[in-house]
PDB file of C-alpha atoms in Angstrom:
ATOM      1  CA  GLY A   1      -0.320  18.591  15.026  1.00  0.00           C
ATOM      2  CA  ALA A   2       3.079  16.940  14.881  1.00  0.00           C
ATOM      3  CA  GLY A   3       2.242  14.692  11.929  1.00  0.00           C
ATOM      4  CA  VAL A   4      -0.410  13.972   9.264  1.00  0.00           C
ATOM      5  CA  SER A   5      -3.512  12.792  11.017  1.00  0.00           C
ATOM      6  CA  GLN A   6      -6.118  10.606   9.426  1.00  0.00           C
ATOM      7  CA  SER A   7      -9.538   9.376  10.519  1.00  0.00           C
ATOM      8  CA  PRO A   8     -11.074   6.969  10.912  1.00  0.00           C
ATOM      9  CA  SER A   9      -8.177   4.642  11.253  1.00  0.00           C
ATOM     10  CA  ASN A  10     -10.438   1.692  10.389  1.00  0.00           C
ATOM     11  CA  LYS A  11     -13.702   1.599   8.556  1.00  0.00           C
ATOM     12  CA  VAL A  12     -15.890  -1.383   7.618  1.00  0.00           C
ATOM     13  CA  THR A  13     -18.835  -0.522   5.389  1.00  0.00           C
ATOM     14  CA  GLU A  14     -21.451  -2.313   3.375  1.00  0.00           C
ATOM     15  CA  LYS A  15     -21.232  -2.402  -0.320  1.00  0.00           C
ATOM     16  CA  GLY A  16     -23.168   0.472  -1.894  1.00  0.00           C
ATOM     17  CA  LYS A  17     -22.740   2.884   1.065  1.00  0.00           C
ATOM     18  CA  ASP A  18     -20.835   6.132   0.851  1.00  0.00           C
ATOM     19  CA  VAL A  19     -17.737   6.744   3.031  1.00  0.00           C
ATOM     20  CA  GLU A  20     -15.764   9.791   3.995  1.00  0.00           C
ATOM     21  CA  LEU A  21     -12.131   9.743   5.040  1.00  0.00           C
ATOM     22  CA  ARG A  22     -10.543  12.794   6.642  1.00  0.00           C
ATOM     23  CA  CYS A  23      -6.990  14.074   6.524  1.00  0.00           C
ATOM     24  CA  ASP A  24      -5.427  16.809   8.690  1.00  0.00           C
ATOM     25  CA  PRO A  25      -2.048  17.764   7.056  1.00  0.00           C
ATOM     26  CA  ILE A  26       0.921  19.028   9.107  1.00  0.00           C
ATOM     27  CA  SER A  27       0.338  22.608  10.024  1.00  0.00           C
ATOM     28  CA  GLY A  28       1.710  25.011   7.426  1.00  0.00           C
ATOM     29  CA  HIS A  29       1.921  22.429   4.683  1.00  0.00           C
ATOM     30  CA  THR A  30       0.386  23.697   1.461  1.00  0.00           C
ATOM     31  CA  ALA A  31       0.642  20.470  -0.541  1.00  0.00           C
ATOM     32  CA  LEU A  32      -1.703  17.596   0.212  1.00  0.00           C
ATOM     33  CA  TYR A  33      -1.889  14.153  -1.441  1.00  0.00           C
ATOM     34  CA  TRP A  34      -4.073  11.070  -1.365  1.00  0.00           C
ATOM     35  CA  TYR A  35      -2.644   7.721  -2.169  1.00  0.00           C
ATOM     36  CA  ARG A  36      -4.204   4.187  -2.122  1.00  0.00           C
ATOM     37  CA  GLN A  37      -2.465   1.019  -1.151  1.00  0.00           C
ATOM     38  CA  SER A  38      -4.151  -2.175  -1.983  1.00  0.00           C
ATOM     39  CA  LEU A  39      -3.000  -5.814  -1.872  1.00  0.00           C
ATOM     40  CA  GLY A  40      -1.231  -6.628  -5.067  1.00  0.00           C
ATOM     41  CA  GLN A  41      -1.481  -3.083  -6.497  1.00  0.00           C
ATOM     42  CA  GLY A  42       1.055  -1.280  -4.420  1.00  0.00           C
ATOM     43  CA  LEU A  43       0.822   2.420  -3.743  1.00  0.00           C
ATOM     44  CA  GLU A  44      -1.003   4.519  -6.317  1.00  0.00           C
ATOM     45  CA  PHE A  45      -1.477   8.233  -6.529  1.00  0.00           C
ATOM     46  CA  LEU A  46      -5.081   9.495  -6.377  1.00  0.00           C
ATOM     47  CA  ILE A  47      -5.174  13.306  -6.034  1.00  0.00           C
ATOM     48  CA  TYR A  48      -3.019  16.291  -5.292  1.00  0.00           C
ATOM     49  CA  PHE A  49      -3.858  19.703  -3.814  1.00  0.00           C
ATOM     50  CA  GLN A  50      -1.497  22.676  -3.814  1.00  0.00           C
ATOM     51  CA  GLY A  51      -2.648  25.860  -2.169  1.00  0.00           C
ATOM     52  CA  ASN A  52      -5.624  27.410  -3.919  1.00  0.00           C
ATOM     53  CA  SER A  53      -4.789  25.869  -7.302  1.00  0.00           C
ATOM     54  CA  ALA A  54      -7.175  23.455  -8.981  1.00  0.00           C
ATOM     55  CA  PRO A  55      -6.349  19.951  -7.755  1.00  0.00           C
ATOM     56  CA  ASP A  56      -4.801  17.267  -9.976  1.00  0.00           C
ATOM     57  CA  LYS A  57      -7.435  14.506  -9.963  1.00  0.00           C
ATOM     58  CA  SER A  58      -5.735  12.425 -12.590  1.00  0.00           C
ATOM     59  CA  GLY A  59      -5.321   9.420 -10.276  1.00  0.00           C
ATOM     60  CA  LEU A  60      -8.917   9.075  -9.153  1.00  0.00           C
ATOM     61  CA  PRO A  61     -10.038   5.573 -10.415  1.00  0.00           C
ATOM     62  CA  SER A  62     -13.685   6.467 -11.128  1.00  0.00           C
ATOM     63  CA  ASP A  63     -16.273   9.261 -10.740  1.00  0.00           C
ATOM     64  CA  ARG A  64     -17.386   7.549  -7.476  1.00  0.00           C
ATOM     65  CA  PHE A  65     -14.180   9.072  -5.873  1.00  0.00           C
ATOM     66  CA  SER A  66     -14.062  12.727  -5.046  1.00  0.00           C
ATOM     67  CA  ALA A  67     -12.005  14.826  -2.654  1.00  0.00           C
ATOM     68  CA  GLU A  68     -12.063  18.440  -1.378  1.00  0.00           C
ATOM     69  CA  ARG A  69      -9.827  20.482   0.698  1.00  0.00           C
ATOM     70  CA  THR A  70     -11.396  23.238   2.791  1.00  0.00           C
ATOM     71  CA  GLY A  71      -9.559  26.401   3.727  1.00  0.00           C
ATOM     72  CA  GLY A  72      -6.345  25.040   2.363  1.00  0.00           C
ATOM     73  CA  SER A  73      -6.028  22.641   5.287  1.00  0.00           C
ATOM     74  CA  VAL A  74      -8.269  19.673   6.100  1.00  0.00           C
ATOM     75  CA  SER A  75      -9.195  17.331   3.262  1.00  0.00           C
ATOM     76  CA  THR A  76     -11.980  14.790   2.805  1.00  0.00           C
ATOM     77  CA  LEU A  77     -11.924  11.873   0.379  1.00  0.00           C
ATOM     78  CA  THR A  78     -15.365  10.633  -0.473  1.00  0.00           C
ATOM     79  CA  ILE A  79     -16.162   7.352  -2.027  1.00  0.00           C
ATOM     80  CA  GLN A  80     -19.742   6.893  -3.147  1.00  0.00           C
ATOM     81  CA  ARG A  81     -21.514   3.570  -3.752  1.00  0.00           C
ATOM     82  CA  THR A  82     -18.560   1.635  -2.412  1.00  0.00           C
ATOM     83  CA  GLN A  83     -17.525  -1.622  -4.141  1.00  0.00           C
ATOM     84  CA  GLN A  84     -15.497  -4.472  -2.766  1.00  0.00           C
ATOM     85  CA  GLU A  85     -12.563  -3.558  -4.913  1.00  0.00           C
ATOM     86  CA  ASP A  86     -12.398  -0.177  -2.969  1.00  0.00           C
ATOM     87  CA  SER A  87     -11.099  -2.093  -0.013  1.00  0.00           C
ATOM     88  CA  ALA A  88      -7.626  -0.689   0.632  1.00  0.00           C
ATOM     89  CA  VAL A  89      -5.559   1.587   2.856  1.00  0.00           C
ATOM     90  CA  TYR A  90      -6.061   5.241   1.929  1.00  0.00           C
ATOM     91  CA  LEU A  91      -2.989   7.197   2.759  1.00  0.00           C
ATOM     92  CA  CYS A  92      -2.844  11.005   3.013  1.00  0.00           C
ATOM     93  CA  ALA A  93       0.420  12.945   2.760  1.00  0.00           C
ATOM     94  CA  SER A  94       1.556  16.485   2.999  1.00  0.00           C
ATOM     95  CA  SER A  95       4.604  18.634   2.220  1.00  0.00           C
ATOM     96  CA  LEU A  96       5.704  22.151   2.920  1.00  0.00           C
ATOM     97  CA  GLY A  97       5.385  23.082  -0.762  1.00  0.00           C
ATOM     98  CA  PRO A  98       5.219  21.181  -3.976  1.00  0.00           C
ATOM     99  CA  GLY A  99       7.230  18.036  -3.415  1.00  0.00           C
ATOM    100  CA  GLY A 100       8.921  18.240  -6.717  1.00  0.00           C
ATOM    101  CA  HIS A 101      12.033  20.096  -7.690  1.00  0.00           C
ATOM    102  CA  SER A 102      11.693  22.211  -4.545  1.00  0.00           C
ATOM    103  CA  GLY A 103      12.808  19.086  -2.817  1.00  0.00           C
ATOM    104  CA  ASN A 104      10.199  19.088  -0.119  1.00  0.00           C
ATOM    105  CA  THR A 105      10.014  15.829   1.778  1.00  0.00           C
ATOM    106  CA  ILE A 106       6.533  14.267   1.684  1.00  0.00           C
ATOM    107  CA  TYR A 107       5.176  12.997   5.005  1.00  0.00           C
ATOM    108  CA  PHE A 108       2.563  10.332   5.251  1.00  0.00           C
ATOM    109  CA  GLY A 109      -0.260   9.641   7.753  1.00  0.00           C
ATOM    110  CA  GLU A 110      -0.931   6.217   9.301  1.00  0.00           C
ATOM    111  CA  GLY A 111      -3.753   5.592   6.732  1.00  0.00           C
ATOM    112  CA  SER A 112      -7.471   4.772   6.850  1.00  0.00           C
ATOM    113  CA  TRP A 113      -8.096   1.077   6.437  1.00  0.00           C
ATOM    114  CA  LEU A 114     -11.232   0.650   4.504  1.00  0.00           C
ATOM    115  CA  THR A 115     -13.008  -2.733   4.161  1.00  0.00           C
ATOM    116  CA  VAL A 116     -16.101  -3.070   2.009  1.00  0.00           C
ATOM    117  CA  VAL A 117     -18.153  -6.132   2.769  1.00  0.00           C
TER     118      VAL A 117
ATOM    119  CA  LYS B   1       4.907   5.837 -18.047  1.00  0.00           C
ATOM    120  CA  GLN B   2       7.334   5.623 -15.157  1.00  0.00           C
ATOM    121  CA  GLU B   3       7.904   2.173 -13.707  1.00  0.00           C
ATOM    122  CA  VAL B   4       9.786   1.473 -10.554  1.00  0.00           C
ATOM    123  CA  THR B   5      11.277  -1.988  -9.704  1.00  0.00           C
ATOM    124  CA  GLN B   6      12.723  -2.991  -6.322  1.00  0.00           C
ATOM    125  CA  ILE B   7      15.048  -5.953  -5.894  1.00  0.00           C
ATOM    126  CA  PRO B   8      15.017  -8.197  -3.959  1.00  0.00           C
ATOM    127  CA  ALA B   9      11.305  -8.605  -3.083  1.00  0.00           C
ATOM    128  CA  ALA B  10      12.320  -9.979   0.301  1.00  0.00           C
ATOM    129  CA  LEU B  11      15.475 -10.304   2.266  1.00  0.00           C
ATOM    130  CA  SER B  12      16.269 -12.125   5.492  1.00  0.00           C
ATOM    131  CA  VAL B  13      19.648 -11.554   7.149  1.00  0.00           C
ATOM    132  CA  PRO B  14      21.176 -12.064  10.529  1.00  0.00           C
ATOM    133  CA  GLU B  15      21.730  -9.150  12.887  1.00  0.00           C
ATOM    134  CA  GLY B  16      24.838  -7.162  12.124  1.00  0.00           C
ATOM    135  CA  GLU B  17      25.052  -7.605   8.387  1.00  0.00           C
ATOM    136  CA  ASN B  18      25.500  -4.734   5.997  1.00  0.00           C
ATOM    137  CA  LEU B  19      22.949  -4.889   3.200  1.00  0.00           C
ATOM    138  CA  VAL B  20      21.899  -3.248   0.015  1.00  0.00           C
ATOM    139  CA  LEU B  21      18.397  -2.708  -1.321  1.00  0.00           C
ATOM    140  CA  ASN B  22      18.002  -1.881  -5.007  1.00  0.00           C
ATOM    141  CA  CYS B  23      15.644   0.418  -6.871  1.00  0.00           C
ATOM    142  CA  SER B  24      15.497   1.005 -10.626  1.00  0.00           C
ATOM    143  CA  PHE B  25      13.270   3.337 -12.664  1.00  0.00           C
ATOM    144  CA  THR B  26      12.556   3.586 -16.333  1.00  0.00           C
ATOM    145  CA  ASP B  27      12.302   7.368 -16.816  1.00  0.00           C
ATOM    146  CA  SER B  28      15.359   9.378 -15.682  1.00  0.00           C
ATOM    147  CA  ALA B  29      13.452  12.760 -15.815  1.00  0.00           C
ATOM    148  CA  ILE B  30      12.864  12.849 -12.097  1.00  0.00           C
ATOM    149  CA  TYR B  31      13.095  15.657  -9.590  1.00  0.00           C
ATOM    150  CA  ASN B  32      13.993  13.482  -6.632  1.00  0.00           C
ATOM    151  CA  LEU B  33      13.799  10.025  -5.179  1.00  0.00           C
ATOM    152  CA  GLN B  34      12.640   9.154  -1.747  1.00  0.00           C
ATOM    153  CA  TRP B  35      13.134   6.042   0.357  1.00  0.00           C
ATOM    154  CA  PHE B  36      10.407   5.158   2.859  1.00  0.00           C
ATOM    155  CA  ARG B  37       9.953   2.517   5.596  1.00  0.00           C
ATOM    156  CA  GLN B  38       6.598   0.932   6.326  1.00  0.00           C
ATOM    157  CA  ASP B  39       5.995  -1.127   9.419  1.00  0.00           C
ATOM    158  CA  PRO B  40       3.088  -3.594   9.411  1.00  0.00           C
ATOM    159  CA  GLY B  41      -0.284  -1.835   9.803  1.00  0.00           C
ATOM    160  CA  LYS B  42       1.410   1.589   9.727  1.00  0.00           C
ATOM    161  CA  GLY B  43       1.893   4.470   7.309  1.00  0.00           C
ATOM    162  CA  LEU B  44       5.079   5.447   5.596  1.00  0.00           C
ATOM    163  CA  THR B  45       8.096   6.935   7.279  1.00  0.00           C
ATOM    164  CA  SER B  46      10.435   9.043   5.170  1.00  0.00           C
ATOM    165  CA  LEU B  47      14.040   7.904   5.488  1.00  0.00           C
ATOM    166  CA  LEU B  48      16.007   9.754   2.898  1.00  0.00           C
ATOM    167  CA  LEU B  49      15.329  12.140  -0.020  1.00  0.00           C
ATOM    168  CA  ILE B  50      17.811  12.536  -2.771  1.00  0.00           C
ATOM    169  CA  GLN B  51      17.454  15.439  -5.179  1.00  0.00           C
ATOM    170  CA  SER B  52      18.144  14.699  -8.856  1.00  0.00           C
ATOM    171  CA  SER B  53      21.321  16.726  -8.686  1.00  0.00           C
ATOM    172  CA  GLN B  54      22.701  14.831  -5.801  1.00  0.00           C
ATOM    173  CA  ARG B  55      24.633  11.572  -5.721  1.00  0.00           C
ATOM    174  CA  GLU B  56      23.894  10.405  -2.259  1.00  0.00           C
ATOM    175  CA  GLN B  57      22.430  11.144   1.177  1.00  0.00           C
ATOM    176  CA  THR B  58      23.232   9.756   4.543  1.00  0.00           C
ATOM    177  CA  SER B  59      21.367   9.442   7.782  1.00  0.00           C
ATOM    178  CA  GLY B  60      22.844   7.425  10.635  1.00  0.00           C
ATOM    179  CA  ARG B  61      23.362   3.926   9.448  1.00  0.00           C
ATOM    180  CA  LEU B  62      21.490   4.552   6.185  1.00  0.00           C
ATOM    181  CA  ASN B  63      23.095   5.756   2.951  1.00  0.00           C
ATOM    182  CA  ALA B  64      21.178   6.180  -0.249  1.00  0.00           C
ATOM    183  CA  SER B  65      22.794   6.730  -3.672  1.00  0.00           C
ATOM    184  CA  LEU B  66      21.283   7.919  -6.901  1.00  0.00           C
ATOM    185  CA  ASP B  67      22.511   7.463 -10.447  1.00  0.00           C
ATOM    186  CA  LYS B  68      19.884   9.262 -12.418  1.00  0.00           C
ATOM    187  CA  SER B  69      21.346   8.610 -15.878  1.00  0.00           C
ATOM    188  CA  SER B  70      21.179   4.831 -15.422  1.00  0.00           C
ATOM    189  CA  GLY B  71      17.933   4.922 -13.488  1.00  0.00           C
ATOM    190  CA  ARG B  72      19.158   3.298 -10.245  1.00  0.00           C
ATOM    191  CA  SER B  73      19.221   3.948  -6.542  1.00  0.00           C
ATOM    192  CA  THR B  74      20.524   1.862  -3.758  1.00  0.00           C
ATOM    193  CA  LEU B  75      19.814   1.943  -0.037  1.00  0.00           C
ATOM    194  CA  TYR B  76      22.650   0.763   2.068  1.00  0.00           C
ATOM    195  CA  ILE B  77      21.929  -0.219   5.678  1.00  0.00           C
ATOM    196  CA  ALA B  78      25.029  -0.779   7.873  1.00  0.00           C
ATOM    197  CA  ALA B  79      25.103  -3.083  10.835  1.00  0.00           C
ATOM    198  CA  SER B  80      21.480  -4.185  10.571  1.00  0.00           C
ATOM    199  CA  GLN B  81      19.370  -4.634  13.706  1.00  0.00           C
ATOM    200  CA  PRO B  82      16.109  -6.421  14.356  1.00  0.00           C
ATOM    201  CA  GLY B  83      14.350  -3.117  14.620  1.00  0.00           C
ATOM    202  CA  ASP B  84      15.194  -2.468  10.947  1.00  0.00           C
ATOM    203  CA  SER B  85      12.714  -5.188   9.989  1.00  0.00           C
ATOM    204  CA  ALA B  86      10.142  -3.555   7.805  1.00  0.00           C
ATOM    205  CA  THR B  87       9.108  -2.985   4.202  1.00  0.00           C
ATOM    206  CA  TYR B  88      11.301  -0.527   2.357  1.00  0.00           C
ATOM    207  CA  LEU B  89       9.790   1.474  -0.460  1.00  0.00           C
ATOM    208  CA  CYS B  90      11.473   3.458  -3.108  1.00  0.00           C
ATOM    209  CA  ALA B  91       9.486   6.325  -4.786  1.00  0.00           C
ATOM    210  CA  VAL B  92      10.457   8.551  -7.737  1.00  0.00           C
ATOM    211  CA  ASN B  93       9.057  12.066  -8.001  1.00  0.00           C
ATOM    212  CA  GLY B  94       8.587  13.174 -11.625  1.00  0.00           C
ATOM    213  CA  SER B  95       6.283  16.078 -10.843  1.00  0.00           C
ATOM    214  CA  TYR B  96       5.476  18.060  -7.688  1.00  0.00           C
ATOM    215  CA  GLY B  97       5.157  15.022  -5.475  1.00  0.00           C
ATOM    216  CA  LYS B  98       3.133  12.692  -7.672  1.00  0.00           C
ATOM    217  CA  LEU B  99       5.135   9.757  -6.587  1.00  0.00           C
ATOM    218  CA  THR B 100       5.586   6.451  -8.337  1.00  0.00           C
ATOM    219  CA  PHE B 101       6.316   3.676  -5.986  1.00  0.00           C
ATOM    220  CA  GLY B 102       8.123   0.395  -6.297  1.00  0.00           C
ATOM    221  CA  GLN B 103       6.580  -2.755  -4.817  1.00  0.00           C
ATOM    222  CA  GLY B 104       8.955  -2.696  -1.857  1.00  0.00           C
ATOM    223  CA  THR B 105      11.537  -4.993  -0.252  1.00  0.00           C
ATOM    224  CA  ILE B 106      10.410  -6.875   2.822  1.00  0.00           C
ATOM    225  CA  LEU B 107      13.365  -6.899   5.174  1.00  0.00           C
ATOM    226  CA  THR B 108      13.673  -9.311   8.080  1.00  0.00           C
ATOM    227  CA  VAL B 109      16.653  -9.041  10.480  1.00  0.00           C
ATOM    228  CA  HIS B 110      16.826 -11.911  12.871  1.00  0.00           C
ATOM    229  CA  PRO B 111      18.825 -11.913  16.150  1.00  0.00           C
TER     230      PRO B 111
END
């Protein structure tokens, strides 16, 4: 597609349930990122995938959070046993290659708004 | 640990004014810096990316500068318009796209 696509755009779930958030990066982009934006916390890095390399999971806040990327394209972020503090916007982003010294612009999706009640 | 600060937190100006948004960062070992715009309820839109070796980038009415040694960047918006109203975020890239964001500047341009 033309941009980074995320689904669902909005999700309300009960505390304790598991949720899955999906991200479709821009076609041809090898790098994929998940960020979280919560009130008062700003934007924080969660996880990074680059090609077939092992992902950088250093930003995942707890072992209830996991993510996978199948076939080097679509990614799913899973939150198990959701807690109220997980309520946030989960933003996915992608870039043509590593968005570091190669200077690749990072493009963000519209986000998945998660509310845990 | 990299920390990014944006000043001011909020800014309200009349249409037509030129304005400057400031961003500072504590660790100068960055690959690049990116300015984003975020509209309410929306994702982030990339405005400008400045490589660490560059001093500035321009796109239309926007100009961003980078002084890596002093840990500062500014975003200059010329002839502001109501449609420029949004939150502007500065993000530094210390490693392959693992961005550290500032808290943002909420800009309101009133007619």
